mmCIF file of C-alpha atoms in Angstrom:
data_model
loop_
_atom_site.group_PDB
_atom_site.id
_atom_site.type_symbol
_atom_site.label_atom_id
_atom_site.label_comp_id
_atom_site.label_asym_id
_atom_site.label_seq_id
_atom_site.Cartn_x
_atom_site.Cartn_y
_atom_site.Cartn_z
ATOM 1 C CA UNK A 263 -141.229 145.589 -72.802
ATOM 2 C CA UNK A 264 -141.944 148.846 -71.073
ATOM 3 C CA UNK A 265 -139.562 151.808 -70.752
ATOM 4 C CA UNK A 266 -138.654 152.397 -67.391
ATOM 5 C CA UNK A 267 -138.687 156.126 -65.046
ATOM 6 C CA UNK A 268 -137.034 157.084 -62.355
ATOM 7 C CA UNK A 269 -139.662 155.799 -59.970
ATOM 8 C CA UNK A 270 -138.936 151.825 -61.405
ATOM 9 C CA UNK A 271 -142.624 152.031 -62.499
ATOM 10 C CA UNK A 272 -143.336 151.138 -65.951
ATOM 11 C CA UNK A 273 -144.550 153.087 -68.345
ATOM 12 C CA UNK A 274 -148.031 151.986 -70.379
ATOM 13 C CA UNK A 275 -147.587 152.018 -74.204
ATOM 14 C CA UNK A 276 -151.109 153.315 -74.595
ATOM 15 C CA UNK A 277 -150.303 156.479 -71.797
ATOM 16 C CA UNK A 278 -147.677 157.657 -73.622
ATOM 17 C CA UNK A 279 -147.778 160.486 -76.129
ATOM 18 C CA UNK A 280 -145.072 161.485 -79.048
ATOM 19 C CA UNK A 281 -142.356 164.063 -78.674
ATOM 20 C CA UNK A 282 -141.591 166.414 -81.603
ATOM 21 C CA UNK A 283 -138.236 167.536 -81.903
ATOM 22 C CA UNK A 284 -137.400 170.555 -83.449
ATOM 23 C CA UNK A 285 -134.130 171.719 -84.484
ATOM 24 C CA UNK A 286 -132.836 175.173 -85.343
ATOM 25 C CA UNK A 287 -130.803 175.710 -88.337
ATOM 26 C CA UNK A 288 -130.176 179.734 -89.717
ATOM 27 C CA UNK A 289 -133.121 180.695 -87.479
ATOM 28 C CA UNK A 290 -135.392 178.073 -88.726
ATOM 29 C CA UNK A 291 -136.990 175.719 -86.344
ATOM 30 C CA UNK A 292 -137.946 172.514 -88.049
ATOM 31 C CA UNK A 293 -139.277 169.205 -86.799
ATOM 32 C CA UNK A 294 -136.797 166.622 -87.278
ATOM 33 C CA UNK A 295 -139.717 164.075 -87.832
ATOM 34 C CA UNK A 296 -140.054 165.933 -91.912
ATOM 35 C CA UNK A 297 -136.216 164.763 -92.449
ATOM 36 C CA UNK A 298 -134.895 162.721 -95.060
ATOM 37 C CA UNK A 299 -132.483 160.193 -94.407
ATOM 38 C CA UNK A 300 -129.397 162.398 -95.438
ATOM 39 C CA UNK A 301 -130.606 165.167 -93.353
ATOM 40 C CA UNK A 302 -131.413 162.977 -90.003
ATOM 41 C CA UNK A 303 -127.252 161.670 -90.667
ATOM 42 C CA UNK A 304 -126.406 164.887 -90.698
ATOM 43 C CA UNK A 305 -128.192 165.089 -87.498
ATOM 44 C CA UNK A 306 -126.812 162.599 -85.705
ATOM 45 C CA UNK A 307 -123.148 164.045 -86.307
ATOM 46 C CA UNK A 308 -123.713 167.498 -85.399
ATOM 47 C CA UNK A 309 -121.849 168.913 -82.512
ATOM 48 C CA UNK A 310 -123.351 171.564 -79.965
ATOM 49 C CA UNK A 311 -120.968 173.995 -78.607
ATOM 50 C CA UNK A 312 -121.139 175.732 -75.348
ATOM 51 C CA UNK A 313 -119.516 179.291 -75.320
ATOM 52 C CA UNK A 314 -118.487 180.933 -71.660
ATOM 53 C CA UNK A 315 -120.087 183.741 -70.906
ATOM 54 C CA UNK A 316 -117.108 185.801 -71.408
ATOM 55 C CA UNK A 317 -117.222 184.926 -74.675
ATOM 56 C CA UNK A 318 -120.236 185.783 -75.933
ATOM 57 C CA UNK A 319 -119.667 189.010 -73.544
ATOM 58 C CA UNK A 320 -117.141 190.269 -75.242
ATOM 59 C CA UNK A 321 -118.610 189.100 -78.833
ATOM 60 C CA UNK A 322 -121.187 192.004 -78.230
ATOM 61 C CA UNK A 323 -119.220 194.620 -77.633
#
């Protein structure tokens, strides 16, 4: 079966290419391809955050 876009068109298998993800950890960026099974768990269950602006404004001062 082929993935569908926006357009309802399918997608060939053969035209598509991979995506590497990279995550950031302590100012690392790693590809999440290199993970071990613990590691892509602890993936899956991490939460993003979004601060205000006023926060982080008032972080740098």
């Amino acid at each position: 079966m082929f993935p569908i876009v926006k357009n309802m068109s399918p997608i060939e298998t053969n035209k598509r290419t991979e995506c590497i993800v990279y995550s950031r950890v302590v100012g690392w960026l790693t590809p999440t391809v290199n993970y071990n099974n613990g590691k892509i768990a602890e993936y899956r269950d991490r939460k993003t955050y979004k601060l205000s602006s006023e926060k982080i404004d008032s972080c740098s001062r």
